[in-house]
PDB file of C-alpha atoms in Angstrom:
ATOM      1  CA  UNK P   1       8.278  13.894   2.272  1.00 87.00           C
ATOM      2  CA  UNK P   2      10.762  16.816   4.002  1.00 82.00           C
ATOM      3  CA  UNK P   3      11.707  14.333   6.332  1.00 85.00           C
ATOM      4  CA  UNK P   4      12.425  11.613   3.668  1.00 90.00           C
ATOM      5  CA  UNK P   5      14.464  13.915   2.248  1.00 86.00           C
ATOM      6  CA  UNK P   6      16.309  14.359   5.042  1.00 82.00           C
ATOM      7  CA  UNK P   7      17.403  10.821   5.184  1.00 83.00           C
ATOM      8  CA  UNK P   8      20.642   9.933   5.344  1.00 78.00           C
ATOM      9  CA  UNK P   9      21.469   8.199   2.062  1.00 77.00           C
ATOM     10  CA  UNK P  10      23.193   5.448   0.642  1.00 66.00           C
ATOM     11  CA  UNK P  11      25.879   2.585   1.678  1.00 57.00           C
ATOM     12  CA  UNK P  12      29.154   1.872   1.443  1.00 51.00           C
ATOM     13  CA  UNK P  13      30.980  -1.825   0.731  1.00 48.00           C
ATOM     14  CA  UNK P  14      31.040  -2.822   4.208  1.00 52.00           C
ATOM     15  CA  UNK P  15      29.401  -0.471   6.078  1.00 53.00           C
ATOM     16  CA  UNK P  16      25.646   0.297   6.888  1.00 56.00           C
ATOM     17  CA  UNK P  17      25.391   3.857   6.201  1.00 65.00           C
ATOM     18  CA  UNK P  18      22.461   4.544   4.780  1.00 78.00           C
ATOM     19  CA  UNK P  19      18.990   5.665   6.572  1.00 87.00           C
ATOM     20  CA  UNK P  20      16.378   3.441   5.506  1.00 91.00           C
ATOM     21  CA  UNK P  21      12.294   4.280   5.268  1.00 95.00           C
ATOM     22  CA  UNK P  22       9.194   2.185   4.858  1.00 97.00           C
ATOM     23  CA  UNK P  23       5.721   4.057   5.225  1.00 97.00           C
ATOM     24  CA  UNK P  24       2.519   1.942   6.548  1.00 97.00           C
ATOM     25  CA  UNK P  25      -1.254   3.325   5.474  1.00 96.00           C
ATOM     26  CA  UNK P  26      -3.773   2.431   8.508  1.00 94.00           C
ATOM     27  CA  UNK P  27      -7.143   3.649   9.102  1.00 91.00           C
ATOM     28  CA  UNK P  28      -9.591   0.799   9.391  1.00 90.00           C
ATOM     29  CA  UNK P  29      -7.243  -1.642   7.870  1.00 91.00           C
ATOM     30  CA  UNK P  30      -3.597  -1.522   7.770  1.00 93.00           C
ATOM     31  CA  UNK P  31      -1.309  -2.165   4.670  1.00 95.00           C
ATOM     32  CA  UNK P  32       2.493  -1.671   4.431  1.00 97.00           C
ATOM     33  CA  UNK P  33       2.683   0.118   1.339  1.00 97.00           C
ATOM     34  CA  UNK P  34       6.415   0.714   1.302  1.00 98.00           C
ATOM     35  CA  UNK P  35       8.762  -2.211   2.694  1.00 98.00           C
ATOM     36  CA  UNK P  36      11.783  -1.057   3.964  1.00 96.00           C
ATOM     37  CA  UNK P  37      14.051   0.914   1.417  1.00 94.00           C
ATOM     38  CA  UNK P  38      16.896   3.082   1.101  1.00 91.00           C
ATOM     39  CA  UNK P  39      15.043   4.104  -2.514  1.00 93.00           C
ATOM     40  CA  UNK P  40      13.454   7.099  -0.823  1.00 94.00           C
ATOM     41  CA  UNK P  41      11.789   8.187  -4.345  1.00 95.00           C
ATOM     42  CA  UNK P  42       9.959   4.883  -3.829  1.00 97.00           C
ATOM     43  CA  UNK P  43       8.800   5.902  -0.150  1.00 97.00           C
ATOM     44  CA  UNK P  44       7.559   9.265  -1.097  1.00 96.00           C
ATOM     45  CA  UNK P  45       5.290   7.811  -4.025  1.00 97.00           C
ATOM     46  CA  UNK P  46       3.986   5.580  -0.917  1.00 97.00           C
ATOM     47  CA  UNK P  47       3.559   8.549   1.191  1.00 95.00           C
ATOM     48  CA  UNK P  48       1.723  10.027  -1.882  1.00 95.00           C
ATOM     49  CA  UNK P  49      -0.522   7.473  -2.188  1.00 94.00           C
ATOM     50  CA  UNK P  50      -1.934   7.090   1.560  1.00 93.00           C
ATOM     51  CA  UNK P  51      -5.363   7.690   1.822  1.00 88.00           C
ATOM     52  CA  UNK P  52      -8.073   8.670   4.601  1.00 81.00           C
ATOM     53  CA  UNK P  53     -10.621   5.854   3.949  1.00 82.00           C
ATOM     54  CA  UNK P  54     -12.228   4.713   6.432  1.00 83.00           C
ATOM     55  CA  UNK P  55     -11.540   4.507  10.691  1.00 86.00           C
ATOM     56  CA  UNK P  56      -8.511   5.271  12.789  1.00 89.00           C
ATOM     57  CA  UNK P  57      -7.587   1.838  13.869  1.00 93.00           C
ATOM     58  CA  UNK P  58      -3.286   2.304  15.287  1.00 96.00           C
ATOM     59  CA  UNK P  59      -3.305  -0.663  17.011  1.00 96.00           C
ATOM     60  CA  UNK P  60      -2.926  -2.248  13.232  1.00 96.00           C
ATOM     61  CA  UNK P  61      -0.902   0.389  12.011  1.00 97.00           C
ATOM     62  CA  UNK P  62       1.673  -0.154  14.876  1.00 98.00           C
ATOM     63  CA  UNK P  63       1.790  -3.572  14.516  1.00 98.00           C
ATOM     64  CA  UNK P  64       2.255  -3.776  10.620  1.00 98.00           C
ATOM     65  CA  UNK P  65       5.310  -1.374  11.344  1.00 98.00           C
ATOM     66  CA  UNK P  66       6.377  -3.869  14.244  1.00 98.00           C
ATOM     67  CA  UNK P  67       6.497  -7.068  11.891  1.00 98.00           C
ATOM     68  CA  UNK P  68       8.671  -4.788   9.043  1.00 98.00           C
ATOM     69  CA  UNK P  69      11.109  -3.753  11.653  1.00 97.00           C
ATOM     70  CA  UNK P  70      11.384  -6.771  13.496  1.00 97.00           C
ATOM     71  CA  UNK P  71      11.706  -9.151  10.368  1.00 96.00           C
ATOM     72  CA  UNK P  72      13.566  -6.951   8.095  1.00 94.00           C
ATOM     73  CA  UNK P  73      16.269  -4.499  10.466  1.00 91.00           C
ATOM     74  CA  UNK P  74      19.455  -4.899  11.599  1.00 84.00           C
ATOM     75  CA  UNK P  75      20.823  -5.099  15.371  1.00 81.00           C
ATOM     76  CA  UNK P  76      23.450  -2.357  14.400  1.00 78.00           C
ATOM     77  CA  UNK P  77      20.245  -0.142  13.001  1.00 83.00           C
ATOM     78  CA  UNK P  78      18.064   2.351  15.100  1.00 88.00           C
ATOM     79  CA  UNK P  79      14.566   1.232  15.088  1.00 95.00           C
ATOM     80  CA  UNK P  80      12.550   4.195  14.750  1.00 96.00           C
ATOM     81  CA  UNK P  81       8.434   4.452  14.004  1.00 97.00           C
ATOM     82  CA  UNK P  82       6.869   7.705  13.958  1.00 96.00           C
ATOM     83  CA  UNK P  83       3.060   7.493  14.166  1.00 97.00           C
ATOM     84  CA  UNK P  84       1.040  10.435  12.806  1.00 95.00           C
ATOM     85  CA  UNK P  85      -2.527   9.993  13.057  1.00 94.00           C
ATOM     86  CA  UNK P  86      -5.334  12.723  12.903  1.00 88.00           C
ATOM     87  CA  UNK P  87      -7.919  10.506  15.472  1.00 80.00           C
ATOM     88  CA  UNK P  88      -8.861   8.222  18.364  1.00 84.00           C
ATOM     89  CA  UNK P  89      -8.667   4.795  17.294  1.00 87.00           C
ATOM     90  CA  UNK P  90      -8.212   1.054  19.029  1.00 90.00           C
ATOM     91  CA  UNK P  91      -5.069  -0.449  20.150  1.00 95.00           C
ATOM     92  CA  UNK P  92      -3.503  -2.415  22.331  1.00 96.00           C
ATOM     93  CA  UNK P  93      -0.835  -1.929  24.747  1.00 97.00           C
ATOM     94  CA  UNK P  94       0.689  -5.105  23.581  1.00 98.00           C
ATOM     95  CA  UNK P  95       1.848  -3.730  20.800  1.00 98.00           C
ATOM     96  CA  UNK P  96       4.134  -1.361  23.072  1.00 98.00           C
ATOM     97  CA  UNK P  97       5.590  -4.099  24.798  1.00 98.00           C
ATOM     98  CA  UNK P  98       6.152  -5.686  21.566  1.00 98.00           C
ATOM     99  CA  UNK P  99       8.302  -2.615  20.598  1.00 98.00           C
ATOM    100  CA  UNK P 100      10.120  -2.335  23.779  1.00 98.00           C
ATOM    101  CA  UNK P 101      10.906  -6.052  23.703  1.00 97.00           C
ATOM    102  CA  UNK P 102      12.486  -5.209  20.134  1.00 96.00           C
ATOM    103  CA  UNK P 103      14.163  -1.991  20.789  1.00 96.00           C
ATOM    104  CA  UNK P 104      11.550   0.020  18.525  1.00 97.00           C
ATOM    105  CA  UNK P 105      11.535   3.494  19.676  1.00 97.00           C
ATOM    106  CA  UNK P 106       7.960   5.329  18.652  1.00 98.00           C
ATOM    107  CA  UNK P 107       7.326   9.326  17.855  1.00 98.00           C
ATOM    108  CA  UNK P 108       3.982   9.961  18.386  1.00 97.00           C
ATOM    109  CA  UNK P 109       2.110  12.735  15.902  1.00 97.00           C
ATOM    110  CA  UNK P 110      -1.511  13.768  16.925  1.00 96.00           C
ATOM    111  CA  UNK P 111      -2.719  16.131  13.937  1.00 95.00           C
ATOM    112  CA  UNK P 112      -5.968  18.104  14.380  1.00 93.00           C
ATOM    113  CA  UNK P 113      -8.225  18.178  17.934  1.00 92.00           C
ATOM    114  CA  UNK P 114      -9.441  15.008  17.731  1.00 90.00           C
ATOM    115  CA  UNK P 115      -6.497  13.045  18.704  1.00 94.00           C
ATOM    116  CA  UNK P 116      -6.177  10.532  22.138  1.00 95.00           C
ATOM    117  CA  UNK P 117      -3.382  12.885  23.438  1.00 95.00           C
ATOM    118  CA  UNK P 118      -3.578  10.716  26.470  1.00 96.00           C
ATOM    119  CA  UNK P 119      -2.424   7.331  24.153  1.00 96.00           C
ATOM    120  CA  UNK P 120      -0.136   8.687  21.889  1.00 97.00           C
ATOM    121  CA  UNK P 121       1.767  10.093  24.927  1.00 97.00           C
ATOM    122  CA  UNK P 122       2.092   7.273  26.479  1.00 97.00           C
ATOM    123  CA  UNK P 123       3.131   5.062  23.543  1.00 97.00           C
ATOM    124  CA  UNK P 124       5.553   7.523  22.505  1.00 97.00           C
ATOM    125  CA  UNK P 125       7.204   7.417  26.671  1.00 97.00           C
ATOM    126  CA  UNK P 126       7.080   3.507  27.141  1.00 98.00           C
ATOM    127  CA  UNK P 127       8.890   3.472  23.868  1.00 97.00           C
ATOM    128  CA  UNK P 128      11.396   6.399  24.585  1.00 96.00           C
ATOM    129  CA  UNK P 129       9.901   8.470  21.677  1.00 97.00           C
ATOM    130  CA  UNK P 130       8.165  11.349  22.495  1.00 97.00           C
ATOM    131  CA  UNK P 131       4.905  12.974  21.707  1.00 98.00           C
ATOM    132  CA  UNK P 132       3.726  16.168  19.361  1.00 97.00           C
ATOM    133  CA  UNK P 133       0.424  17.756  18.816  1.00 97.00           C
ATOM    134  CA  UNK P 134       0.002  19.799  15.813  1.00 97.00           C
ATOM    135  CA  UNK P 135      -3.380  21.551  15.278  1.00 95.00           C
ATOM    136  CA  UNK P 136      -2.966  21.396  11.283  1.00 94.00           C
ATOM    137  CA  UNK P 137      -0.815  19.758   8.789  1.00 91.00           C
ATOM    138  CA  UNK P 138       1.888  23.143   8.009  1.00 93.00           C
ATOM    139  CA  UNK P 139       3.171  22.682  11.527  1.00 95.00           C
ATOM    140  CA  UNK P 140       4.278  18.882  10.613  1.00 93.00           C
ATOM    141  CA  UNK P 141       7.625  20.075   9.003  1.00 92.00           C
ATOM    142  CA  UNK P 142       9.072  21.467  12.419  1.00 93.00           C
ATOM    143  CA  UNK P 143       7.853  18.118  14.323  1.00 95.00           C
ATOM    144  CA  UNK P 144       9.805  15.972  11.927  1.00 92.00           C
ATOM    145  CA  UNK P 145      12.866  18.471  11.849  1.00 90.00           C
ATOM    146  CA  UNK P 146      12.894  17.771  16.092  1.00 92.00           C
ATOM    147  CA  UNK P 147      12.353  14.263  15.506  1.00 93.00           C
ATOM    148  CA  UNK P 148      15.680  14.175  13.001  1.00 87.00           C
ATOM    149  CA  UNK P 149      17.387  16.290  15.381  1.00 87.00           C
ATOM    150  CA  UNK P 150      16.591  13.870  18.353  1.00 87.00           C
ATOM    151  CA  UNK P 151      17.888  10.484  16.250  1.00 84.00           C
ATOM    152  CA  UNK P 152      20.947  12.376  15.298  1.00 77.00           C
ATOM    153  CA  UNK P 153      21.587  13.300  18.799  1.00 67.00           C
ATOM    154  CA  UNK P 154      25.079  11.619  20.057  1.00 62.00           C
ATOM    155  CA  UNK P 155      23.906   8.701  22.461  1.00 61.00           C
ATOM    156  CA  UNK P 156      25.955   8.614  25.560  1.00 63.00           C
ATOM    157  CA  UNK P 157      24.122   5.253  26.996  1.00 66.00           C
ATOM    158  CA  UNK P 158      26.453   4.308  30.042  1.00 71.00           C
ATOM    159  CA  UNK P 159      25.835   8.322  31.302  1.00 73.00           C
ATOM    160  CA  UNK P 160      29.393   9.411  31.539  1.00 76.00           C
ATOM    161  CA  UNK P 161      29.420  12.531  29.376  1.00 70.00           C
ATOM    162  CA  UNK P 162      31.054  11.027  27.016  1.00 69.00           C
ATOM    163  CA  UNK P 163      28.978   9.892  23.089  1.00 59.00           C
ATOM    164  CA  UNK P 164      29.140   6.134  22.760  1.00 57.00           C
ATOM    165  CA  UNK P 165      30.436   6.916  18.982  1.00 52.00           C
ATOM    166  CA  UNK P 166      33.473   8.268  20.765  1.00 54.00           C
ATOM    167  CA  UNK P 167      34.198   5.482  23.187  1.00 54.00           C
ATOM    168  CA  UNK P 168      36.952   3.241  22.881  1.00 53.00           C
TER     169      UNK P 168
END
């Protein structure tokens, strides 16, 4: 909910501004619980209400968070996921070609020893995300503070040292 908070808010008449958020509950089903929203109060009683029932199964939690970006973001927008997950579960690697086909960068969160280090690594690099183990959930507050920081990063695409914001 830090990182919520952290959010950039709002919109202007006009302009796209405004971060927007929807959160996604998987374990052996997958539900999106929170479209997405620029209400962030709305996406932090989602948050609140994920629960642990069940399996780890990210192949469906990836792909429910495909469809919402996909159907409901803007080509001007980032497309961001970040993936925490606490197990090993199935998925597919079509569902990472599905993201790279849409622009849909993935951060990868493996919480606790249990994780598939190996897949979330390599989700998170096909996708141009990037990968973080934390052993318990306290550390989870610095991995989405590097996450913000990397989004907010000035993107110099064509590699001439110069931020694509500042281009003319």
């Amino acid at each position: 909910k830090s990182f919520v908070d952290a959010l950039l808010p709002g919109a202007q008449v006009g302009l796209v501004v405004g971060d927007r958020a929807g959160v996604v509950d998987f374990d052996s089903y997958a539900t999106l619980t929170q479209p997405l929203t620029d209400d962030y109060e709305a996406v932090k009683k989602a948050i609140d209400n994920i629960d642990d029932n069940g399996g780890t199964n990210i192949g469906l939690g990836v792909d429910i968070a495909n469809n919402e970006l996909i159907k409901n973001s803007e080509e001007n927008r980032l497309k961001i996921e970040i993936l925490l997950t606490d197990g090993d579960g199935s998925y597919s690697s079509a569902y990472t070609a599905e993201a790279i086909e849409n622009d849909i960068v993935i951060y990868t969160i493996g919480l606790g020893s249990d994780v598939d280090s190996s897949l979330l690594s390599q989700i998170a690099k096909d996708t141009g995300g990037q990968y973080f183990h934390v052993g318990n959930a306290s550390e989870l507050p610095v991995v989405y503070n590097r996450i913000k920081e990397i989004t907010t990063e000035p993107q110099d695409s064509d590699g001439d040292g110069i931020p694509d914001s500042l281009e003319i």
